[in-house]
PDB file of C-alpha atoms in Angstrom:
ATOM      1  CA  UNK A   1      -0.008  -0.041   0.234  1.00  0.00           C
ATOM      2  CA  UNK A   2       1.453   3.308  -1.077  1.00  0.00           C
ATOM      3  CA  UNK A   3      -1.362   6.099  -0.200  1.00  0.00           C
ATOM      4  CA  UNK A   4      -4.050   6.027   2.231  1.00  0.00           C
ATOM      5  CA  UNK A   5      -6.632   8.925   2.719  1.00  0.00           C
ATOM      6  CA  UNK A   6      -8.933   9.105   5.900  1.00  0.00           C
ATOM      7  CA  UNK A   7     -11.989  10.651   6.724  1.00  0.00           C
ATOM      8  CA  UNK A   8     -12.744  10.413  10.292  1.00  0.00           C
ATOM      9  CA  UNK A   9     -16.147  11.399  11.273  1.00  0.00           C
ATOM     10  CA  UNK A  10     -16.686  14.203   8.147  1.00  0.00           C
ATOM     11  CA  UNK A  11     -19.584  12.941   6.588  1.00  0.00           C
ATOM     12  CA  UNK A  12     -22.891  12.015   8.286  1.00  0.00           C
ATOM     13  CA  UNK A  13     -23.560   8.568   7.359  1.00  0.00           C
ATOM     14  CA  UNK A  14     -20.126   7.176   7.325  1.00  0.00           C
ATOM     15  CA  UNK A  15     -17.997   7.713  10.839  1.00  0.00           C
ATOM     16  CA  UNK A  16     -15.219   6.618   8.862  1.00  0.00           C
ATOM     17  CA  UNK A  17     -13.999   6.227   4.924  1.00  0.00           C
ATOM     18  CA  UNK A  18     -10.934   5.170   3.697  1.00  0.00           C
ATOM     19  CA  UNK A  19      -9.186   5.583   0.451  1.00  0.00           C
ATOM     20  CA  UNK A  20      -6.177   3.376  -0.570  1.00  0.00           C
ATOM     21  CA  UNK A  21      -3.731   2.506  -3.757  1.00  0.00           C
ATOM     22  CA  UNK A  22      -1.879  -0.392  -3.328  1.00  0.00           C
ATOM     23  CA  UNK A  23       1.301   0.256  -5.928  1.00  0.00           C
ATOM     24  CA  UNK A  24       3.675  -2.592  -6.547  1.00  0.00           C
ATOM     25  CA  UNK A  25       5.405  -4.525  -9.170  1.00  0.00           C
ATOM     26  CA  UNK A  26       3.217  -5.842 -11.594  1.00  0.00           C
ATOM     27  CA  UNK A  27       4.825  -9.004 -11.953  1.00  0.00           C
ATOM     28  CA  UNK A  28       4.110  -9.733  -8.114  1.00  0.00           C
ATOM     29  CA  UNK A  29       1.623 -12.262  -7.900  1.00  0.00           C
ATOM     30  CA  UNK A  30      -1.551 -10.838  -5.873  1.00  0.00           C
ATOM     31  CA  UNK A  31      -4.896 -12.791  -4.871  1.00  0.00           C
ATOM     32  CA  UNK A  32      -8.079  -9.802  -5.530  1.00  0.00           C
ATOM     33  CA  UNK A  33     -10.370  -8.611  -2.430  1.00  0.00           C
ATOM     34  CA  UNK A  34     -11.968 -12.173  -0.760  1.00  0.00           C
ATOM     35  CA  UNK A  35     -12.831 -13.612   2.665  1.00  0.00           C
ATOM     36  CA  UNK A  36      -9.555 -15.806   3.362  1.00  0.00           C
ATOM     37  CA  UNK A  37     -10.074 -19.731   3.162  1.00  0.00           C
ATOM     38  CA  UNK A  38      -8.951 -20.270   6.640  1.00  0.00           C
ATOM     39  CA  UNK A  39     -11.037 -17.788   8.222  1.00  0.00           C
ATOM     40  CA  UNK A  40     -14.166 -16.851   6.765  1.00  0.00           C
ATOM     41  CA  UNK A  41     -14.628 -13.691   9.358  1.00  0.00           C
ATOM     42  CA  UNK A  42     -11.165 -11.219   7.581  1.00  0.00           C
ATOM     43  CA  UNK A  43     -11.488  -9.889   4.343  1.00  0.00           C
ATOM     44  CA  UNK A  44      -8.363  -8.306   2.213  1.00  0.00           C
ATOM     45  CA  UNK A  45      -6.877  -9.077  -0.588  1.00  0.00           C
ATOM     46  CA  UNK A  46      -3.268 -11.200  -0.628  1.00  0.00           C
ATOM     47  CA  UNK A  47       0.240 -10.828  -1.634  1.00  0.00           C
ATOM     48  CA  UNK A  48       1.192 -14.527  -3.034  1.00  0.00           C
ATOM     49  CA  UNK A  49       4.666 -13.746  -2.824  1.00  0.00           C
ATOM     50  CA  UNK A  50       5.166 -13.093   0.718  1.00  0.00           C
ATOM     51  CA  UNK A  51       1.851 -14.261   2.295  1.00  0.00           C
ATOM     52  CA  UNK A  52       0.584 -10.908   3.884  1.00  0.00           C
ATOM     53  CA  UNK A  53      -1.739  -7.973   2.830  1.00  0.00           C
ATOM     54  CA  UNK A  54      -1.553  -4.324   2.473  1.00  0.00           C
ATOM     55  CA  UNK A  55      -5.313  -3.537   3.892  1.00  0.00           C
ATOM     56  CA  UNK A  56      -8.110  -5.767   5.362  1.00  0.00           C
ATOM     57  CA  UNK A  57     -10.556  -5.755   7.616  1.00  0.00           C
ATOM     58  CA  UNK A  58     -12.638  -8.300   9.978  1.00  0.00           C
ATOM     59  CA  UNK A  59     -16.052  -8.912  11.402  1.00  0.00           C
ATOM     60  CA  UNK A  60     -15.174  -7.039  14.418  1.00  0.00           C
ATOM     61  CA  UNK A  61     -14.857  -3.740  12.663  1.00  0.00           C
ATOM     62  CA  UNK A  62     -11.030  -4.036  13.056  1.00  0.00           C
ATOM     63  CA  UNK A  63      -9.074  -2.623  10.229  1.00  0.00           C
ATOM     64  CA  UNK A  64      -5.442  -2.005   9.599  1.00  0.00           C
ATOM     65  CA  UNK A  65      -3.376  -1.014   6.221  1.00  0.00           C
ATOM     66  CA  UNK A  66       0.369  -1.092   5.931  1.00  0.00           C
ATOM     67  CA  UNK A  67       2.651   1.915   3.796  1.00  0.00           C
ATOM     68  CA  UNK A  68       6.288   1.363   3.486  1.00  0.00           C
ATOM     69  CA  UNK A  69       8.408   4.086   4.456  1.00  0.00           C
ATOM     70  CA  UNK A  70      10.679   5.184   1.338  1.00  0.00           C
ATOM     71  CA  UNK A  71      14.254   5.484   2.986  1.00  0.00           C
ATOM     72  CA  UNK A  72      17.016   3.056   0.878  1.00  0.00           C
ATOM     73  CA  UNK A  73      19.787   4.091   3.839  1.00  0.00           C
ATOM     74  CA  UNK A  74      17.050   1.853   6.342  1.00  0.00           C
ATOM     75  CA  UNK A  75      16.449  -1.024   4.119  1.00  0.00           C
ATOM     76  CA  UNK A  76      17.516  -4.497   5.111  1.00  0.00           C
ATOM     77  CA  UNK A  77      17.879  -8.039   4.614  1.00  0.00           C
ATOM     78  CA  UNK A  78      15.899 -11.097   5.911  1.00  0.00           C
ATOM     79  CA  UNK A  79      13.291  -9.149   7.711  1.00  0.00           C
ATOM     80  CA  UNK A  80       9.509 -10.216   7.978  1.00  0.00           C
ATOM     81  CA  UNK A  81       6.875  -8.674   4.986  1.00  0.00           C
ATOM     82  CA  UNK A  82       5.433  -6.019   6.229  1.00  0.00           C
ATOM     83  CA  UNK A  83       2.041  -7.513   5.410  1.00  0.00           C
ATOM     84  CA  UNK A  84       2.484  -9.878   8.020  1.00  0.00           C
ATOM     85  CA  UNK A  85       1.527  -6.952  10.702  1.00  0.00           C
ATOM     86  CA  UNK A  86      -1.542  -6.010   9.020  1.00  0.00           C
ATOM     87  CA  UNK A  87      -2.567 -10.021   9.246  1.00  0.00           C
ATOM     88  CA  UNK A  88      -1.294 -10.080  12.657  1.00  0.00           C
ATOM     89  CA  UNK A  89      -3.752  -7.442  13.964  1.00  0.00           C
ATOM     90  CA  UNK A  90      -6.734  -8.545  11.810  1.00  0.00           C
ATOM     91  CA  UNK A  91      -6.053 -11.991  13.692  1.00  0.00           C
ATOM     92  CA  UNK A  92      -5.502 -10.722  17.195  1.00  0.00           C
ATOM     93  CA  UNK A  93      -8.151  -9.522  19.750  1.00  0.00           C
ATOM     94  CA  UNK A  94      -5.725  -6.907  21.468  1.00  0.00           C
ATOM     95  CA  UNK A  95      -6.466  -3.373  22.394  1.00  0.00           C
ATOM     96  CA  UNK A  96      -4.856  -0.977  20.073  1.00  0.00           C
ATOM     97  CA  UNK A  97      -2.249   0.052  22.838  1.00  0.00           C
ATOM     98  CA  UNK A  98      -1.448  -3.466  23.797  1.00  0.00           C
ATOM     99  CA  UNK A  99      -0.641  -3.871  19.964  1.00  0.00           C
ATOM    100  CA  UNK A 100       1.317  -1.039  19.458  1.00  0.00           C
ATOM    101  CA  UNK A 101       3.455  -2.502  22.345  1.00  0.00           C
ATOM    102  CA  UNK A 102       3.474  -5.381  20.576  1.00  0.00           C
ATOM    103  CA  UNK A 103       4.648  -3.715  17.408  1.00  0.00           C
ATOM    104  CA  UNK A 104       7.475  -2.069  19.603  1.00  0.00           C
ATOM    105  CA  UNK A 105       8.816  -5.419  20.768  1.00  0.00           C
ATOM    106  CA  UNK A 106       9.124  -6.394  17.056  1.00  0.00           C
ATOM    107  CA  UNK A 107      10.084  -3.174  15.452  1.00  0.00           C
ATOM    108  CA  UNK A 108      13.574  -4.240  14.172  1.00  0.00           C
ATOM    109  CA  UNK A 109      11.973  -7.554  12.288  1.00  0.00           C
ATOM    110  CA  UNK A 110      10.601  -5.028   9.659  1.00  0.00           C
ATOM    111  CA  UNK A 111      11.830  -2.493   7.157  1.00  0.00           C
ATOM    112  CA  UNK A 112      10.073   0.710   7.878  1.00  0.00           C
ATOM    113  CA  UNK A 113       6.714   0.534   7.929  1.00  0.00           C
ATOM    114  CA  UNK A 114       3.508   2.733   8.586  1.00  0.00           C
ATOM    115  CA  UNK A 115       0.488   0.785  10.066  1.00  0.00           C
ATOM    116  CA  UNK A 116      -2.721   2.187  10.646  1.00  0.00           C
ATOM    117  CA  UNK A 117      -5.064   0.309  12.811  1.00  0.00           C
ATOM    118  CA  UNK A 118      -7.658   0.164  15.157  1.00  0.00           C
ATOM    119  CA  UNK A 119     -11.813   0.570  14.179  1.00  0.00           C
ATOM    120  CA  UNK A 120     -13.968   3.271  13.122  1.00  0.00           C
ATOM    121  CA  UNK A 121     -14.015   4.614  16.715  1.00  0.00           C
ATOM    122  CA  UNK A 122     -10.602   4.168  17.840  1.00  0.00           C
ATOM    123  CA  UNK A 123      -7.682   4.352  15.515  1.00  0.00           C
ATOM    124  CA  UNK A 124      -3.781   4.376  15.804  1.00  0.00           C
ATOM    125  CA  UNK A 125      -0.897   4.713  13.360  1.00  0.00           C
ATOM    126  CA  UNK A 126       2.316   3.670  14.469  1.00  0.00           C
ATOM    127  CA  UNK A 127       5.608   4.050  12.810  1.00  0.00           C
ATOM    128  CA  UNK A 128       8.762   2.025  13.295  1.00  0.00           C
ATOM    129  CA  UNK A 129      10.747   4.169  11.513  1.00  0.00           C
ATOM    130  CA  UNK A 130      10.516   7.231  13.703  1.00  0.00           C
ATOM    131  CA  UNK A 131       9.308   4.765  16.859  1.00  0.00           C
ATOM    132  CA  UNK A 132       5.890   7.032  17.413  1.00  0.00           C
ATOM    133  CA  UNK A 133       2.152   5.872  17.813  1.00  0.00           C
ATOM    134  CA  UNK A 134      -0.449   8.352  18.024  1.00  0.00           C
ATOM    135  CA  UNK A 135      -4.328   8.390  17.656  1.00  0.00           C
ATOM    136  CA  UNK A 136      -6.024   9.485  14.868  1.00  0.00           C
ATOM    137  CA  UNK A 137      -8.592  12.202  15.892  1.00  0.00           C
ATOM    138  CA  UNK A 138     -11.465  13.804  13.637  1.00  0.00           C
ATOM    139  CA  UNK A 139     -10.362  15.018  10.638  1.00  0.00           C
ATOM    140  CA  UNK A 140      -8.978  14.101   7.314  1.00  0.00           C
ATOM    141  CA  UNK A 141      -5.294  12.615   6.735  1.00  0.00           C
ATOM    142  CA  UNK A 142      -3.430  11.179   4.427  1.00  0.00           C
ATOM    143  CA  UNK A 143      -0.136   9.192   4.576  1.00  0.00           C
ATOM    144  CA  UNK A 144       2.177   7.383   1.991  1.00  0.00           C
ATOM    145  CA  UNK A 145       5.815   6.960   1.819  1.00  0.00           C
ATOM    146  CA  UNK A 146       7.075   8.618   4.743  1.00  0.00           C
ATOM    147  CA  UNK A 147       5.062   9.523   8.004  1.00  0.00           C
ATOM    148  CA  UNK A 148       1.571  10.261   8.812  1.00  0.00           C
ATOM    149  CA  UNK A 149       0.561  13.386   7.688  1.00  0.00           C
ATOM    150  CA  UNK A 150       4.123  14.144   5.602  1.00  0.00           C
ATOM    151  CA  UNK A 151       2.729  16.985   3.279  1.00  0.00           C
ATOM    152  CA  UNK A 152       3.850  14.977   0.096  1.00  0.00           C
ATOM    153  CA  UNK A 153       2.316  16.533  -3.186  1.00  0.00           C
ATOM    154  CA  UNK A 154       0.041  13.709  -3.890  1.00  0.00           C
ATOM    155  CA  UNK A 155      -0.850  13.783  -0.193  1.00  0.00           C
ATOM    156  CA  UNK A 156      -1.772  17.243  -0.099  1.00  0.00           C
ATOM    157  CA  UNK A 157      -3.354  17.017  -3.297  1.00  0.00           C
ATOM    158  CA  UNK A 158      -5.715  14.385  -2.338  1.00  0.00           C
ATOM    159  CA  UNK A 159      -6.860  15.497   1.210  1.00  0.00           C
ATOM    160  CA  UNK A 160      -7.651  19.063  -0.703  1.00  0.00           C
ATOM    161  CA  UNK A 161      -9.885  16.823  -3.042  1.00  0.00           C
ATOM    162  CA  UNK A 162     -11.418  14.907  -0.281  1.00  0.00           C
ATOM    163  CA  UNK A 163     -12.359  17.954   1.519  1.00  0.00           C
ATOM    164  CA  UNK A 164     -13.917  19.364  -1.366  1.00  0.00           C
ATOM    165  CA  UNK A 165     -16.958  16.369  -0.961  1.00  0.00           C
ATOM    166  CA  UNK A 166     -17.750  17.384   2.439  1.00  0.00           C
ATOM    167  CA  UNK A 167     -21.604  18.221   2.653  1.00  0.00           C
ATOM    168  CA  UNK A 168     -22.166  16.619  -0.672  1.00  0.00           C
ATOM    169  CA  UNK A 169     -23.588  12.891  -1.281  1.00  0.00           C
ATOM    170  CA  UNK A 170     -20.579  10.592  -0.476  1.00  0.00           C
ATOM    171  CA  UNK A 171     -20.265   8.530  -3.704  1.00  0.00           C
ATOM    172  CA  UNK A 172     -17.691   5.738  -4.571  1.00  0.00           C
ATOM    173  CA  UNK A 173     -16.903   6.787  -7.636  1.00  0.00           C
ATOM    174  CA  UNK A 174     -16.394  10.386  -6.536  1.00  0.00           C
ATOM    175  CA  UNK A 175     -13.453   8.956  -4.380  1.00  0.00           C
ATOM    176  CA  UNK A 176     -12.304   6.607  -7.381  1.00  0.00           C
ATOM    177  CA  UNK A 177     -11.500   9.551  -9.174  1.00  0.00           C
ATOM    178  CA  UNK A 178      -9.510  11.044  -6.421  1.00  0.00           C
ATOM    179  CA  UNK A 179      -7.338   7.739  -6.486  1.00  0.00           C
ATOM    180  CA  UNK A 180      -7.117   7.751 -10.061  1.00  0.00           C
ATOM    181  CA  UNK A 181      -5.461  11.133 -10.265  1.00  0.00           C
ATOM    182  CA  UNK A 182      -2.213  11.150 -12.516  1.00  0.00           C
ATOM    183  CA  UNK A 183      -1.298  14.640 -11.715  1.00  0.00           C
ATOM    184  CA  UNK A 184       2.678  14.611 -10.765  1.00  0.00           C
ATOM    185  CA  UNK A 185       4.343  17.202  -8.749  1.00  0.00           C
ATOM    186  CA  UNK A 186       6.821  19.420 -10.033  1.00  0.00           C
ATOM    187  CA  UNK A 187      10.604  19.066  -9.624  1.00  0.00           C
ATOM    188  CA  UNK A 188      10.844  21.524  -6.397  1.00  0.00           C
ATOM    189  CA  UNK A 189       8.000  19.774  -4.677  1.00  0.00           C
ATOM    190  CA  UNK A 190       9.490  15.928  -5.075  1.00  0.00           C
ATOM    191  CA  UNK A 191      11.005  14.502  -2.034  1.00  0.00           C
ATOM    192  CA  UNK A 192      14.638  12.924  -1.361  1.00  0.00           C
ATOM    193  CA  UNK A 193      14.073   9.561  -0.619  1.00  0.00           C
ATOM    194  CA  UNK A 194      17.009   7.986  -2.926  1.00  0.00           C
ATOM    195  CA  UNK A 195      15.573   6.789  -5.597  1.00  0.00           C
ATOM    196  CA  UNK A 196      16.738   9.421  -7.885  1.00  0.00           C
ATOM    197  CA  UNK A 197      14.684  12.106  -9.339  1.00  0.00           C
ATOM    198  CA  UNK A 198      13.575  10.138 -12.105  1.00  0.00           C
ATOM    199  CA  UNK A 199      11.978   7.872 -10.167  1.00  0.00           C
ATOM    200  CA  UNK A 200      10.699  10.310  -7.176  1.00  0.00           C
ATOM    201  CA  UNK A 201       8.674  12.243 -10.124  1.00  0.00           C
ATOM    202  CA  UNK A 202       7.205   8.715 -11.471  1.00  0.00           C
ATOM    203  CA  UNK A 203       6.033   7.942  -7.644  1.00  0.00           C
ATOM    204  CA  UNK A 204       4.999  11.690  -7.143  1.00  0.00           C
ATOM    205  CA  UNK A 205       1.129  11.048  -8.514  1.00  0.00           C
ATOM    206  CA  UNK A 206      -1.441   9.252  -6.493  1.00  0.00           C
ATOM    207  CA  UNK A 207      -1.856   6.870  -9.462  1.00  0.00           C
ATOM    208  CA  UNK A 208       1.265   5.734 -10.905  1.00  0.00           C
ATOM    209  CA  UNK A 209       1.095   4.096 -14.369  1.00  0.00           C
ATOM    210  CA  UNK A 210       4.174   2.475 -15.574  1.00  0.00           C
ATOM    211  CA  UNK A 211       4.867  -1.079 -17.179  1.00  0.00           C
ATOM    212  CA  UNK A 212       6.960  -2.393 -14.460  1.00  0.00           C
ATOM    213  CA  UNK A 213       5.586  -0.723 -11.345  1.00  0.00           C
ATOM    214  CA  UNK A 214       2.039   1.196 -10.978  1.00  0.00           C
ATOM    215  CA  UNK A 215      -0.860   0.936  -9.257  1.00  0.00           C
ATOM    216  CA  UNK A 216      -2.237  -2.693  -9.019  1.00  0.00           C
ATOM    217  CA  UNK A 217      -5.557  -1.495  -7.338  1.00  0.00           C
ATOM    218  CA  UNK A 218      -7.586   1.060  -5.608  1.00  0.00           C
ATOM    219  CA  UNK A 219      -9.624   0.132  -2.442  1.00  0.00           C
ATOM    220  CA  UNK A 220     -12.567   2.214  -0.601  1.00  0.00           C
ATOM    221  CA  UNK A 221     -14.098   1.419   2.677  1.00  0.00           C
ATOM    222  CA  UNK A 222     -17.051   2.505   4.145  1.00  0.00           C
ATOM    223  CA  UNK A 223     -17.840   2.164   7.365  1.00  0.00           C
ATOM    224  CA  UNK A 224     -21.823   3.183   8.015  1.00  0.00           C
ATOM    225  CA  UNK A 225     -23.647   3.718  11.264  1.00  0.00           C
ATOM    226  CA  UNK A 226     -25.578   0.888  10.962  1.00  0.00           C
ATOM    227  CA  UNK A 227     -22.652  -1.165  11.680  1.00  0.00           C
ATOM    228  CA  UNK A 228     -21.963  -2.535   8.114  1.00  0.00           C
ATOM    229  CA  UNK A 229     -18.304  -2.157   6.053  1.00  0.00           C
ATOM    230  CA  UNK A 230     -18.607  -1.781   2.211  1.00  0.00           C
ATOM    231  CA  UNK A 231     -15.273  -2.988   0.471  1.00  0.00           C
ATOM    232  CA  UNK A 232     -14.748  -1.732  -2.899  1.00  0.00           C
ATOM    233  CA  UNK A 233     -11.383  -3.016  -4.947  1.00  0.00           C
ATOM    234  CA  UNK A 234     -10.648  -2.097  -8.437  1.00  0.00           C
ATOM    235  CA  UNK A 235      -7.633  -4.155 -10.120  1.00  0.00           C
ATOM    236  CA  UNK A 236      -5.826  -2.430 -13.012  1.00  0.00           C
ATOM    237  CA  UNK A 237      -3.679  -3.693 -15.880  1.00  0.00           C
ATOM    238  CA  UNK A 238      -0.508  -2.271 -16.913  1.00  0.00           C
ATOM    239  CA  UNK A 239      -1.742   0.472 -18.857  1.00  0.00           C
ATOM    240  CA  UNK A 240      -3.957   1.151 -16.412  1.00  0.00           C
ATOM    241  CA  UNK A 241      -7.076  -0.214 -17.068  1.00  0.00           C
ATOM    242  CA  UNK A 242     -10.218  -1.873 -14.835  1.00  0.00           C
ATOM    243  CA  UNK A 243      -9.643  -5.460 -14.909  1.00  0.00           C
ATOM    244  CA  UNK A 244     -11.878  -6.703 -11.944  1.00  0.00           C
ATOM    245  CA  UNK A 245     -13.753  -4.837  -9.863  1.00  0.00           C
ATOM    246  CA  UNK A 246     -15.450  -6.090  -6.634  1.00  0.00           C
ATOM    247  CA  UNK A 247     -17.683  -5.250  -3.896  1.00  0.00           C
ATOM    248  CA  UNK A 248     -18.296  -6.958  -0.603  1.00  0.00           C
ATOM    249  CA  UNK A 249     -20.469  -5.532   2.645  1.00  0.00           C
ATOM    250  CA  UNK A 250     -19.404  -6.864   6.067  1.00  0.00           C
ATOM    251  CA  UNK A 251     -21.502  -6.583   8.782  1.00  0.00           C
ATOM    252  CA  UNK A 252     -19.842  -5.945  12.081  1.00  0.00           C
ATOM    253  CA  UNK A 253     -20.161  -8.327  14.785  1.00  0.00           C
ATOM    254  CA  UNK A 254     -20.143  -6.878  18.573  1.00  0.00           C
TER     255      UNK A 254
END
């Protein structure tokens, strides 16, 4: 997962709305959105190479999503897949605080990441790169491959577009349009994460189109007042065309 936007208590019918793009190598084998065979209470896509997932929910209303922190100097070999963190949270029954304590003890086992985890009522974000965890309050937020709310161009752009929808009827297509934005940053607005300016430019848009590495899927989560979660996923081809679209509705069991 490479960019996530959150709207917490900004739309009357939806306590939490999540928009996310997964950017990955096109050659990496992936299973599209579905209930797990081993645990029918959990709904997510699956990374078939490393066995983890980038974002998912379960029937208790728990949600988690992970993004990598792009810092080439901090990359190490022989670490666990960051997608395991999402799976661990969805399988656990620990409180957010107890789960963060668990993250602190295992932080060296993973390359740099940001993990969003919790429920629509209580949501946290933790990064093992700066070793900080915070409670997410009400508002509109964005996170990409730097720390939570780091104002990269695409994070600012997506947040502005999401804010413009406040007070209007919230439709999935309007949110997918935000995630489909291919506008790149000007050179002066590019971060320097060690990948070179040409690649920084490629990665600076919300939606990345490239024959080797790009946006593989876009996802939406609508947490409703009626204790339902609507999960939308669009999967894209190398050229950015929609290949499949999946919609699932999950009733939260309390």
